[in-house]
Amino acid sequence: MGKNTLINVIIRRTFESLRWIRQEKMTLEEKDLSTAFQECVEKIGNYLEKPAIKSKIKVLFQDKNSEIDIPDLGRNFGTIYEDGNIILANWLNKLSNNESKYLIEYFLLREAFRLYFDEIITDHPYERFTEIILYIITILLLCEDNNYTTIDRAVYVVRSRGIGFEEDELILKPEYWTWFLKNCYKCNIKASQLFQVFVQRIKEATKEKKPISDLAWDFVFWLRTFMPEEISHALPIYIQKKRFYDLIKILGETPFNECSALALSKEIGRSHRVISRDFKLLLDEYDINWYVERNILKYRLFPYFFRINLKKDEHKEQLIKKLTANRYIRYLKEGYSEETTFLVGWIESPQIAYRQLEKYLEKLLKSTLIEDYFIGQIRRKKITWAITTKKLEPTEKTYQTLLKNPEKLQCYTIKALDKTYDITKFQKTKKEYYNEDVLLFLSTVILHRLGRAYYIFRPVELKFELCEKKGINTSNTAEVMDFVNQMDLRCRRLGLIEYYLNFKEFIHFKKALYFEINEKPEDVISVLEKLEAFGEMMRLSFLDRIIIYFHDVIYDSVFRKFVEKLLKRNNISYRVYQINHHRGLNTTKINYTEAYDFDSKQWKID
């Protein structure tokens, strides 16, 4: 980068007021980055109430002829140390002024924080985890000082690159630290607070020679002490502001492709700028997004659900190992009732893989290694959730009113998804469905943000693998976003994906109240539909039964007793269980490019 290249922001700060003062379009001739970095170091010292460090480190841009590859994503993207100096990647040159500005600010802060980590250096055994914490601390400070949210543009450009951790240890994978960052922000955890805890825990871990995974879990448990217990009472979501309530209702009634701020502005009678702002507030407050639903029948995969009642705990680990090794498994959870412990799960697989699993479970049953099981093809999946402008209490009276007259409590039900899987109607397949680019995109895309064209991918590495495969410059965010938009349009035109409005992916829940209704769906559907006013509910229909989930509802609750009374009153046979999250049951996301054999043009069978 030449001397006359413009730097949009050189950071000057007065921590007495805790506000950054930015000076636009300063050149390197006026003030160099090394001076700006030293200012950051001194002011981070003041912020942490530590003696200021006099740094001799220079901050330089990578020479344009340099052959050193500085990562454009990952734990420590954007910089390297060379001869004791910080080298900023020359790919920053290719970004927009704003994006370059946001990233340089992040890099200077991140490296300033690093100097206060005492003896922690790059060859430290906890170096990988150090980079994750540095990433989170720096973002928290940016939010703290600039009144950003974690989804503001200045933060998003950092998150979209920094989250790509490629780790063997499950706990170090990015989804955990996306969750960690989001909840640190929601719980108002300050960067300085997390910094102090990290320094203390690292010293303890070093002394005890604690495994890195144990150290990381310590941080997860530490954060949970600040978080309210996630227990739902099967009540509609309380929406305090009427305009948000009205906007959510309209979003729930409008197809995804008609839900831009501009399109809704005509219907609502507000400017699209106001609606765009409200989209951001909805996301920040309620985490509402457009989630991807894959039309798996099109590419000849089928949805199956299973429940396995365990007889002896000593066989559980063996069974879990077998199930998690299945390349087609979507999720696996553990649960219990007063009589039994059990596992439930979901696979999306070719029919032969389902028959193999069914045969395996039947063998376990005959060998008396399990007590009972059910496995069946899902015929219909329905996801609903309800909202209200009233703050409700989980009482028998409230539930009775919701059952008989939900409008009285200003309850409105969002019918987020109603998906039928009719395998009797052959889904004509096309070779375009099995294109490697398409399958790779389907393997990683999770959701689309409200309003602007922001997507979330998991695992994020697959997004960049796809970009690199197509020759897309991953350091150019605009180019990546344009390509992602084109892939999204392509998959929607092929009918392979659609979007539904929700505040979590359907497979992600920590606990749930589970009812298995042992009746034909057509015989009981009128009763069960009345339960759609009770918070979030997922209903799975089979030929001979229906399974319903109420997410984050516990077994020992007024609601469980209320539903049991309702079912008994209508002579409906059922089982009821509590499902819990167990971190040992985490499964990896299906990678369709690994599951599909491009030579034989068949799905792989183990």
Coordinates of C-alpha atoms in Angstrom, one line a residue:
M1 CA 0.0 0.0 0.0
G2 CA 1.5 3.3 -1.1
K3 CA 2.1 6.4 1.1
N4 CA -0.8 8.3 -0.5
T5 CA -3.4 5.5 0.1
L6 CA -6.2 6.9 2.2
I7 CA -6.9 5.4 5.6
N8 CA -10.5 6.2 6.5
V9 CA -10.0 6.1 10.2
I10 CA -6.9 6.6 12.4
I11 CA -8.1 5.9 15.9
R12 CA -7.8 8.5 18.6
R13 CA -9.5 8.0 21.8
T14 CA -10.1 9.6 25.2
F15 CA -11.1 6.9 27.6
E16 CA -12.3 9.5 30.1
S17 CA -15.4 9.9 28.0
L18 CA -15.3 6.3 26.6
R19 CA -15.9 7.6 23.1
W20 CA -13.7 7.2 20.0
I21 CA -13.0 10.3 18.0
R22 CA -12.6 9.4 14.3
Q23 CA -10.7 11.6 11.9
E24 CA -11.8 10.9 8.3
K25 CA -9.4 10.4 5.3
M26 CA -6.1 10.8 7.1
T27 CA -3.0 9.8 5.1
L28 CA -0.1 7.8 6.3
E29 CA 2.0 10.9 5.9
E30 CA -0.1 12.8 8.6
K31 CA -0.1 10.0 11.2
D32 CA 1.2 6.5 10.8
L33 CA -0.4 3.4 12.0
S34 CA 2.3 2.7 14.5
T35 CA 1.5 5.8 16.4
A36 CA -2.2 5.0 16.3
F37 CA -1.4 1.5 17.6
Q38 CA 0.6 3.0 20.5
E39 CA -2.4 5.2 21.4
C40 CA -4.5 2.1 21.4
V41 CA -2.1 0.3 23.7
E42 CA -2.0 3.1 26.2
K43 CA -5.7 3.6 26.2
I44 CA -6.4 -0.2 26.6
G45 CA -4.1 0.0 29.6
N46 CA -6.2 2.8 31.1
Y47 CA -9.4 0.8 30.3
L48 CA -8.0 -2.3 32.0
E49 CA -6.6 -0.2 34.9
K50 CA -3.1 -1.5 34.1
P51 CA 0.2 0.3 33.8
A52 CA 0.5 1.5 30.2
I53 CA 2.9 -0.5 28.0
K54 CA 5.4 1.5 25.9
S55 CA 5.3 -0.5 22.7
K56 CA 8.0 -0.4 20.1
I57 CA 6.0 -2.5 17.7
K58 CA 5.5 -1.0 14.3
V59 CA 2.3 -1.5 12.3
L60 CA 3.0 -1.9 8.6
F61 CA 1.1 -2.9 5.5
Q62 CA 2.2 -6.1 3.7
D63 CA 4.4 -5.3 0.7
K64 CA 2.4 -5.8 -2.5
N65 CA 5.1 -8.2 -3.8
S66 CA 5.1 -10.3 -0.6
E67 CA 4.5 -14.0 -1.1
I68 CA 3.4 -14.5 2.5
D69 CA -0.2 -15.6 2.7
I70 CA -2.0 -13.7 5.5
P71 CA -5.4 -15.5 6.2
D72 CA -8.6 -13.6 5.3
L73 CA -10.6 -15.6 7.8
G74 CA -10.1 -17.7 10.9
R75 CA -9.0 -17.2 14.4
N76 CA -6.2 -14.7 13.7
F77 CA -7.1 -13.4 10.3
G78 CA -5.7 -10.2 8.8
T79 CA -2.3 -9.9 10.5
I80 CA 1.0 -11.6 11.1
Y81 CA 4.0 -10.7 13.2
E82 CA 7.3 -10.3 11.3
D83 CA 10.5 -9.2 12.9
G84 CA 8.5 -8.1 15.9
N85 CA 6.2 -5.9 13.8
I86 CA 2.5 -6.2 13.0
I87 CA 1.9 -6.7 9.3
L88 CA -1.5 -5.9 7.9
A89 CA -2.7 -8.0 5.0
N90 CA -2.5 -6.3 1.6
W91 CA -5.9 -7.7 0.7
L92 CA -7.3 -4.9 2.8
N93 CA -6.6 -2.8 -0.3
K94 CA -9.3 -4.5 -2.2
L95 CA -12.1 -3.8 0.2
S96 CA -14.4 -0.9 0.4
N97 CA -13.3 2.1 2.4
N98 CA -15.8 1.3 5.2
E99 CA -14.9 -2.3 5.4
S100 CA -11.2 -1.6 5.5
K101 CA -11.8 1.0 8.2
Y102 CA -13.8 -1.4 10.4
L103 CA -11.2 -4.1 10.1
I104 CA -8.2 -1.9 10.8
E105 CA -9.8 -0.6 13.9
Y106 CA -10.5 -4.2 15.0
F107 CA -6.9 -5.3 14.3
L108 CA -5.3 -2.4 16.2
L109 CA -7.5 -3.1 19.2
R110 CA -7.0 -6.9 19.1
E111 CA -3.3 -6.6 19.0
A112 CA -3.3 -3.9 21.7
F113 CA -5.2 -6.3 24.0
R114 CA -2.8 -9.0 23.2
L115 CA 0.1 -7.1 24.9
Y116 CA -1.7 -7.2 28.2
F117 CA -2.1 -11.0 28.3
D118 CA 1.0 -11.3 30.5
E119 CA 3.1 -14.3 29.4
I120 CA 0.7 -15.6 26.8
I121 CA 2.5 -15.9 23.5
T122 CA 2.0 -17.6 20.1
D123 CA 3.5 -20.9 21.1
H124 CA 1.5 -21.1 24.4
P125 CA -0.4 -24.4 24.7
Y126 CA -3.7 -22.4 24.9
E127 CA -2.8 -20.2 21.9
R128 CA -5.9 -21.3 19.9
F129 CA -8.3 -20.5 22.7
T130 CA -6.5 -17.2 23.3
E131 CA -7.3 -16.1 19.8
I132 CA -11.0 -16.9 20.3
I133 CA -11.1 -14.9 23.5
L134 CA -9.2 -12.0 21.8
Y135 CA -11.8 -12.0 19.0
I136 CA -14.7 -11.8 21.5
I137 CA -13.1 -9.2 23.8
T138 CA -12.4 -6.9 20.9
I139 CA -15.9 -7.1 19.5
L140 CA -17.3 -6.5 23.0
L141 CA -15.2 -3.3 23.3
L142 CA -16.3 -2.1 19.9
C143 CA -19.9 -2.6 20.9
E144 CA -19.4 -1.0 24.3
D145 CA -17.7 2.1 23.0
N146 CA -19.7 2.7 19.9
N147 CA -23.2 1.5 21.0
Y148 CA -23.1 -1.2 18.4
T149 CA -25.1 -4.4 18.5
T150 CA -23.4 -7.6 17.5
I151 CA -25.2 -7.4 14.1
D152 CA -24.2 -3.9 13.2
R153 CA -22.3 -3.5 10.0
A154 CA -19.0 -2.6 11.7
V155 CA -19.2 -5.8 13.8
Y156 CA -20.6 -8.0 11.0
V157 CA -17.6 -7.5 8.8
V158 CA -15.4 -8.8 11.6
R159 CA -17.6 -11.7 12.5
S160 CA -18.0 -12.8 8.9
R161 CA -14.3 -13.4 8.8
G162 CA -13.2 -14.2 12.3
I163 CA -15.7 -16.9 13.0
G164 CA -14.1 -19.5 10.7
F165 CA -12.3 -21.6 13.4
E166 CA -11.2 -24.9 12.1
E167 CA -10.7 -27.0 15.2
D168 CA -10.7 -30.7 16.1
E169 CA -12.1 -30.1 19.6
L170 CA -15.8 -29.8 19.4
I171 CA -16.0 -27.0 22.0
L172 CA -13.7 -24.8 20.0
K173 CA -15.9 -24.9 17.0
P174 CA -17.5 -21.6 15.9
E175 CA -21.1 -22.2 16.9
Y176 CA -20.2 -22.3 20.6
W177 CA -18.4 -18.9 20.4
T178 CA -21.1 -17.3 18.3
W179 CA -23.4 -18.3 21.1
F180 CA -20.9 -17.1 23.7
L181 CA -20.4 -13.6 22.0
K182 CA -24.2 -13.1 21.6
N183 CA -24.9 -13.9 25.3
C184 CA -22.0 -11.9 26.6
Y185 CA -23.5 -8.9 24.8
K186 CA -27.0 -9.7 26.0
C187 CA -25.8 -10.1 29.6
N188 CA -23.9 -6.8 29.3
I189 CA -20.5 -8.5 30.0
K190 CA -17.8 -5.9 29.5
A191 CA -14.6 -6.6 27.6
S192 CA -12.6 -5.8 30.8
Q193 CA -14.6 -8.3 32.8
L194 CA -14.0 -11.1 30.3
F195 CA -10.3 -10.1 30.1
Q196 CA -9.8 -10.4 33.8
V197 CA -11.5 -13.8 34.0
F198 CA -9.5 -15.1 31.0
V199 CA -6.2 -14.1 32.6
Q200 CA -7.1 -15.7 35.9
R201 CA -8.4 -19.0 34.3
I202 CA -5.4 -19.3 32.0
K203 CA -3.0 -19.1 35.0
E204 CA -5.0 -21.8 36.8
A205 CA -5.2 -24.0 33.7
T206 CA -1.4 -23.7 33.1
K207 CA -0.7 -24.6 36.7
E208 CA -3.1 -27.6 36.6
K209 CA -2.2 -28.6 33.0
K210 CA -5.9 -28.6 32.2
P211 CA -6.9 -29.8 28.7
I212 CA -8.0 -27.0 26.4
S213 CA -11.5 -28.4 26.0
D214 CA -11.9 -28.3 29.8
L215 CA -10.8 -24.7 29.9
A216 CA -13.2 -23.7 27.2
W217 CA -16.1 -25.4 28.9
D218 CA -15.2 -23.5 32.1
F219 CA -15.9 -20.3 30.2
V220 CA -19.3 -21.6 28.9
F221 CA -20.3 -22.5 32.5
W222 CA -19.0 -19.2 33.8
L223 CA -21.2 -17.3 31.3
R224 CA -24.3 -19.3 32.2
T225 CA -24.1 -18.0 35.7
F226 CA -25.1 -14.6 34.3
M227 CA -27.9 -15.9 32.1
P228 CA -31.5 -16.3 33.1
E229 CA -32.7 -19.9 33.1
E230 CA -34.1 -20.8 29.7
I231 CA -37.4 -22.2 30.8
S232 CA -40.5 -21.6 28.7
H233 CA -44.0 -22.0 30.2
A234 CA -45.6 -22.7 26.8
L235 CA -46.9 -19.1 26.6
P236 CA -47.0 -16.8 23.6
I237 CA -44.0 -14.6 23.2
Y238 CA -44.5 -11.3 24.8
I239 CA -44.0 -8.5 22.3
Q240 CA -43.9 -5.3 24.3
K241 CA -44.2 -2.8 21.4
K242 CA -47.4 -2.9 19.3
R243 CA -45.6 -1.9 16.1
F244 CA -43.3 -4.9 16.5
Y245 CA -46.3 -7.1 17.1
D246 CA -48.0 -5.8 13.9
L247 CA -44.8 -6.2 11.9
I248 CA -44.2 -9.8 13.0
K249 CA -47.8 -10.6 12.1
I250 CA -47.3 -9.3 8.6
L251 CA -44.0 -11.1 8.2
G252 CA -45.7 -14.3 9.3
E253 CA -48.4 -13.9 6.6
T254 CA -46.1 -12.8 3.7
P255 CA -43.9 -15.1 1.6
F256 CA -40.2 -14.6 2.0
N257 CA -39.6 -13.2 -1.5
E258 CA -42.1 -10.4 -0.8
C259 CA -40.7 -9.4 2.6
S260 CA -38.2 -6.7 1.7
A261 CA -38.5 -3.4 3.7
L262 CA -39.4 -1.7 0.5
A263 CA -42.2 -4.1 -0.3
L264 CA -43.7 -4.0 3.2
S265 CA -43.5 -0.2 3.4
K266 CA -46.4 0.0 0.9
E267 CA -48.6 -2.4 3.0
I268 CA -47.7 -1.0 6.4
G269 CA -47.7 2.7 5.4
R270 CA -44.2 3.4 6.9
S271 CA -41.0 4.3 5.1
H272 CA -38.7 1.5 4.2
R273 CA -36.0 3.1 6.3
V274 CA -38.2 2.8 9.4
I275 CA -39.0 -0.8 8.6
S276 CA -35.3 -1.6 8.0
R277 CA -34.5 -0.1 11.4
D278 CA -37.3 -2.2 13.0
F279 CA -35.9 -5.4 11.3
K280 CA -32.6 -4.7 13.0
L281 CA -34.4 -4.2 16.4
L282 CA -36.5 -7.4 15.9
L283 CA -33.3 -9.3 15.3
D284 CA -31.5 -7.8 18.2
E285 CA -34.4 -8.3 20.7
Y286 CA -36.0 -11.5 19.5
D287 CA -33.4 -13.1 17.2
I288 CA -36.1 -13.6 14.5
N289 CA -34.7 -14.8 11.1
W290 CA -35.6 -16.5 7.9
Y291 CA -34.5 -20.2 8.4
V292 CA -33.8 -22.5 5.5
E293 CA -36.0 -25.5 4.9
R294 CA -34.5 -28.0 2.4
N295 CA -36.9 -29.8 0.0
I296 CA -35.0 -33.0 0.5
L297 CA -37.4 -35.3 -1.4
K298 CA -36.3 -33.5 -4.6
Y299 CA -32.8 -35.0 -4.2
R300 CA -34.1 -38.4 -3.0
L301 CA -33.6 -38.1 0.7
F302 CA -36.4 -38.9 3.2
P303 CA -37.0 -37.7 6.7
Y304 CA -37.2 -40.4 9.5
F305 CA -37.7 -40.0 13.2
F306 CA -36.8 -42.5 15.9
R307 CA -37.2 -43.0 19.6
I308 CA -35.2 -45.7 21.4
N309 CA -36.2 -46.7 25.0
L310 CA -33.1 -47.9 26.8
K311 CA -33.0 -50.9 29.1
K312 CA -29.6 -50.6 30.6
D313 CA -27.4 -47.5 30.8
E314 CA -24.3 -49.6 30.1
H315 CA -25.4 -50.0 26.5
K316 CA -26.2 -46.3 26.0
E317 CA -22.7 -45.2 25.0
Q318 CA -22.3 -48.0 22.4
L319 CA -25.7 -47.0 20.9
I320 CA -24.8 -43.3 20.8
K321 CA -21.5 -44.1 19.1
K322 CA -23.4 -46.1 16.4
L323 CA -26.0 -43.4 15.9
T324 CA -23.6 -40.4 15.7
A325 CA -21.5 -42.3 13.2
N326 CA -24.5 -42.2 10.8
R327 CA -23.6 -39.6 8.2
Y328 CA -27.3 -38.7 7.7
I329 CA -28.3 -37.9 11.3
R330 CA -29.7 -34.4 11.9
Y331 CA -29.9 -34.5 15.6
L332 CA -29.8 -36.8 18.6
K333 CA -31.2 -36.0 22.1
E334 CA -31.6 -37.8 25.4
G335 CA -34.8 -37.8 27.4
Y336 CA -36.6 -39.5 30.3
S337 CA -40.0 -40.1 31.8
E338 CA -41.0 -41.6 35.1
E339 CA -40.6 -45.1 33.6
T340 CA -37.6 -44.9 31.2
T341 CA -34.6 -43.2 29.7
F342 CA -34.6 -42.9 25.9
L343 CA -32.9 -41.4 22.9
V344 CA -34.7 -39.5 20.1
G345 CA -33.3 -38.5 16.7
W346 CA -33.9 -37.5 13.2
I347 CA -32.2 -38.7 10.0
E348 CA -32.6 -37.5 6.4
S349 CA -31.4 -40.4 4.3
P350 CA -32.0 -42.7 1.4
Q351 CA -34.5 -45.4 2.1
I352 CA -31.9 -48.1 2.4
A353 CA -30.1 -46.3 5.2
Y354 CA -33.5 -46.1 7.1
R355 CA -34.0 -49.9 6.6
Q356 CA -30.5 -50.6 7.9
L357 CA -31.2 -48.5 11.0
E358 CA -34.5 -50.2 11.5
K359 CA -32.9 -53.6 11.2
Y360 CA -30.3 -52.7 13.7
L361 CA -32.8 -51.5 16.3
E362 CA -34.9 -54.7 15.8
K363 CA -31.8 -56.7 16.5
L364 CA -31.2 -54.8 19.7
L365 CA -34.7 -55.3 20.8
K366 CA -34.6 -59.1 20.2
S367 CA -31.3 -59.2 22.1
T368 CA -33.1 -57.4 25.0
L369 CA -30.5 -54.6 24.9
I370 CA -33.2 -52.0 24.5
E371 CA -36.7 -52.0 25.9
D372 CA -38.7 -50.5 23.0
Y373 CA -38.3 -48.4 19.8
F374 CA -40.2 -46.5 17.2
I375 CA -38.9 -45.4 13.8
G376 CA -41.0 -44.0 11.0
Q377 CA -41.1 -41.8 8.0
I378 CA -42.3 -38.3 8.8
R379 CA -45.4 -37.4 6.7
R380 CA -45.9 -33.9 7.8
K381 CA -43.9 -31.3 9.8
K382 CA -45.5 -28.2 11.2
I383 CA -43.9 -25.4 13.2
T384 CA -45.9 -22.8 14.9
W385 CA -45.3 -20.1 17.5
A386 CA -47.5 -17.5 19.1
I387 CA -47.1 -13.9 20.1
T388 CA -49.1 -11.5 22.3
T389 CA -49.0 -8.0 23.6
K390 CA -50.0 -9.1 27.1
K391 CA -47.6 -10.4 29.8
L392 CA -49.1 -13.7 30.8
E393 CA -48.6 -15.9 33.8
P394 CA -48.4 -19.8 33.5
T395 CA -51.6 -20.5 35.4
E396 CA -54.5 -22.9 34.7
K397 CA -56.7 -20.0 34.0
T398 CA -54.3 -18.6 31.4
Y399 CA -54.1 -21.9 29.6
Q400 CA -57.9 -22.4 29.6
T401 CA -58.3 -18.9 28.0
L402 CA -55.6 -19.7 25.4
L403 CA -57.3 -23.0 24.6
K404 CA -60.8 -21.6 24.2
N405 CA -60.4 -17.9 23.3
P406 CA -56.8 -16.9 22.5
E407 CA -58.0 -13.7 20.9
K408 CA -59.0 -12.5 24.3
L409 CA -55.4 -12.4 25.3
Q410 CA -54.4 -10.8 22.0
C411 CA -52.7 -14.1 21.0
Y412 CA -51.7 -14.5 17.3
T413 CA -50.2 -17.8 16.0
I414 CA -47.5 -17.7 13.3
K415 CA -47.8 -20.7 11.1
A416 CA -44.1 -20.7 10.3
L417 CA -43.9 -24.0 8.3
D418 CA -46.3 -26.6 7.2
K419 CA -44.4 -29.2 5.2
T420 CA -45.8 -32.4 3.7
Y421 CA -43.5 -35.3 2.7
D422 CA -45.6 -37.4 0.3
I423 CA -43.4 -40.1 -1.0
T424 CA -46.2 -41.6 -3.0
K425 CA -45.9 -38.7 -5.4
F426 CA -42.6 -39.3 -7.1
Q427 CA -40.4 -36.2 -7.0
K428 CA -38.9 -36.0 -10.5
T429 CA -35.2 -35.5 -10.0
K430 CA -32.8 -33.5 -12.2
K431 CA -29.1 -33.6 -12.6
E432 CA -28.9 -29.9 -11.5
Y433 CA -30.0 -31.0 -8.0
Y434 CA -26.8 -33.0 -7.6
N435 CA -24.4 -30.3 -8.9
E436 CA -21.5 -30.1 -6.5
D437 CA -21.9 -26.4 -6.0
V438 CA -25.5 -26.8 -5.2
L439 CA -24.9 -29.6 -2.7
L440 CA -22.1 -27.6 -1.0
F441 CA -24.3 -24.6 -0.6
L442 CA -27.1 -26.7 0.8
S443 CA -24.6 -28.2 3.3
T444 CA -23.7 -24.8 4.8
V445 CA -26.5 -22.2 4.5
I446 CA -28.6 -21.9 7.7
L447 CA -30.6 -18.6 7.5
H448 CA -31.2 -15.3 5.9
R449 CA -31.4 -12.2 8.1
L450 CA -34.5 -10.0 8.0
G451 CA -34.2 -7.2 5.4
R452 CA -30.6 -7.0 4.0
A453 CA -29.0 -9.9 2.2
Y454 CA -27.0 -11.3 5.1
Y455 CA -26.7 -15.0 5.5
I456 CA -25.4 -17.3 8.2
F457 CA -23.5 -20.4 7.3
R458 CA -22.5 -23.4 9.4
P459 CA -19.9 -24.8 9.0
V460 CA -18.7 -21.5 7.6
E461 CA -15.6 -23.1 6.1
L462 CA -17.8 -24.7 3.5
K463 CA -19.0 -21.3 2.3
F464 CA -15.4 -20.3 1.6
E465 CA -14.6 -23.7 0.1
L466 CA -17.4 -23.1 -2.4
C467 CA -16.2 -19.6 -3.1
E468 CA -12.6 -20.7 -3.7
K469 CA -13.8 -23.6 -5.9
K470 CA -15.6 -21.0 -8.1
G471 CA -12.6 -18.6 -8.1
I472 CA -14.3 -16.0 -5.9
N473 CA -11.9 -13.8 -4.0
T474 CA -12.8 -14.5 -0.3
S475 CA -11.1 -11.4 0.8
N476 CA -13.6 -9.3 -1.2
T477 CA -16.8 -9.3 0.8
A478 CA -18.9 -7.7 -1.9
E479 CA -17.8 -10.4 -4.4
V480 CA -18.6 -13.1 -1.9
M481 CA -22.0 -11.7 -1.0
D482 CA -23.0 -11.4 -4.7
F483 CA -22.0 -15.0 -5.3
V484 CA -23.9 -16.2 -2.2
N485 CA -27.0 -14.3 -3.5
Q486 CA -26.7 -16.0 -6.8
M487 CA -26.5 -19.4 -5.2
D488 CA -29.5 -18.7 -3.1
L489 CA -31.5 -17.6 -6.1
R490 CA -30.4 -20.7 -8.0
C491 CA -31.4 -23.1 -5.3
R492 CA -34.8 -21.4 -4.8
R493 CA -35.5 -21.5 -8.6
L494 CA -34.7 -25.2 -8.5
G495 CA -37.2 -25.6 -5.7
L496 CA -34.5 -27.0 -3.4
I497 CA -35.0 -24.5 -0.5
E498 CA -37.6 -22.2 1.0
Y499 CA -37.5 -20.0 4.0
Y500 CA -39.7 -19.9 7.1
L501 CA -39.8 -17.3 9.9
N502 CA -38.6 -18.4 13.3
F503 CA -36.2 -17.5 16.2
K504 CA -34.2 -20.8 16.2
E505 CA -33.4 -23.6 13.9
F506 CA -35.9 -26.4 14.6
I507 CA -33.1 -28.9 15.7
H508 CA -31.6 -26.5 18.2
F509 CA -33.2 -26.7 21.6
K510 CA -31.8 -27.4 25.1
K511 CA -34.9 -29.1 26.5
A512 CA -38.4 -29.9 25.3
L513 CA -41.6 -31.4 26.6
Y514 CA -42.4 -34.3 24.2
F515 CA -45.8 -35.9 23.7
E516 CA -46.2 -39.0 21.6
I517 CA -49.9 -39.3 20.5
N518 CA -50.7 -42.9 19.7
E519 CA -53.6 -42.1 17.4
K520 CA -54.1 -41.6 13.7
P521 CA -53.5 -37.9 12.9
E522 CA -56.8 -37.4 11.2
D523 CA -58.6 -38.5 14.4
V524 CA -57.0 -36.0 16.8
I525 CA -55.8 -33.1 14.7
S526 CA -58.7 -30.9 15.7
V527 CA -57.7 -31.2 19.4
L528 CA -54.0 -30.7 18.8
E529 CA -54.4 -27.6 16.6
K530 CA -55.8 -25.8 19.6
L531 CA -52.4 -26.2 21.3
E532 CA -50.8 -24.0 18.6
A533 CA -51.6 -20.9 20.8
F534 CA -49.2 -22.2 23.5
G535 CA -45.8 -20.7 22.6
E536 CA -43.5 -22.6 20.2
M537 CA -44.7 -26.0 19.0
M538 CA -43.4 -28.5 16.4
R539 CA -45.7 -31.3 15.2
L540 CA -44.5 -34.4 13.4
S541 CA -47.2 -36.6 11.8
F542 CA -46.8 -40.3 10.9
L543 CA -49.2 -42.8 9.5
D544 CA -50.2 -44.0 13.0
R545 CA -49.2 -41.3 15.4
I546 CA -48.3 -37.7 16.0
I547 CA -45.3 -36.3 18.0
I548 CA -45.4 -32.8 19.4
Y549 CA -42.6 -30.8 21.0
F550 CA -42.9 -27.7 23.2
H551 CA -39.4 -26.3 23.2
D552 CA -37.8 -25.3 26.5
V553 CA -40.8 -26.5 28.5
I554 CA -39.9 -28.7 31.5
Y555 CA -41.7 -31.9 32.5
D556 CA -42.5 -30.7 36.0
S557 CA -44.8 -27.9 34.9
V558 CA -48.4 -26.7 35.1
F559 CA -48.6 -26.9 31.3
R560 CA -47.7 -30.6 31.2
K561 CA -50.5 -31.4 33.6
F562 CA -52.9 -29.2 31.6
V563 CA -52.2 -31.0 28.4
E564 CA -52.5 -34.4 30.0
K565 CA -56.0 -33.4 31.3
L566 CA -56.9 -32.3 27.8
L567 CA -55.8 -35.5 26.2
K568 CA -57.5 -37.7 28.8
R569 CA -60.7 -35.7 28.5
N570 CA -60.7 -36.5 24.7
N571 CA -59.8 -40.2 25.2
I572 CA -56.5 -39.7 23.4
S573 CA -53.7 -42.3 24.1
Y574 CA -50.3 -40.7 24.7
R575 CA -46.8 -40.9 26.2
V576 CA -45.1 -37.9 27.7
Y577 CA -41.3 -37.3 28.1
Q578 CA -38.8 -34.7 29.0
I579 CA -36.0 -34.2 26.4
N580 CA -32.7 -32.7 27.6
H581 CA -29.6 -31.4 25.9
H582 CA -26.5 -33.5 26.4
R583 CA -23.3 -32.1 24.9
G584 CA -22.0 -35.6 24.2
L585 CA -24.8 -36.1 21.7
N586 CA -23.9 -33.2 19.4
T587 CA -23.9 -34.3 15.8
T588 CA -22.1 -32.7 12.8
K589 CA -24.2 -31.1 10.1
I590 CA -24.8 -33.3 7.0
N591 CA -22.2 -32.5 4.3
Y592 CA -24.0 -33.6 1.1
T593 CA -20.9 -33.5 -1.0
E594 CA -19.3 -36.1 1.2
A595 CA -22.5 -38.2 1.4
Y596 CA -23.1 -38.2 -2.4
D597 CA -21.0 -40.4 -4.8
F598 CA -20.6 -38.3 -7.9
D599 CA -19.2 -41.2 -9.9
S600 CA -22.1 -43.7 -9.3
K601 CA -24.6 -40.8 -8.9
Q602 CA -26.0 -42.4 -5.7
W603 CA -26.1 -41.5 -2.0
K604 CA -23.4 -43.4 -0.1
I605 CA -24.4 -46.3 2.2
D606 CA -22.0 -47.3 5.0

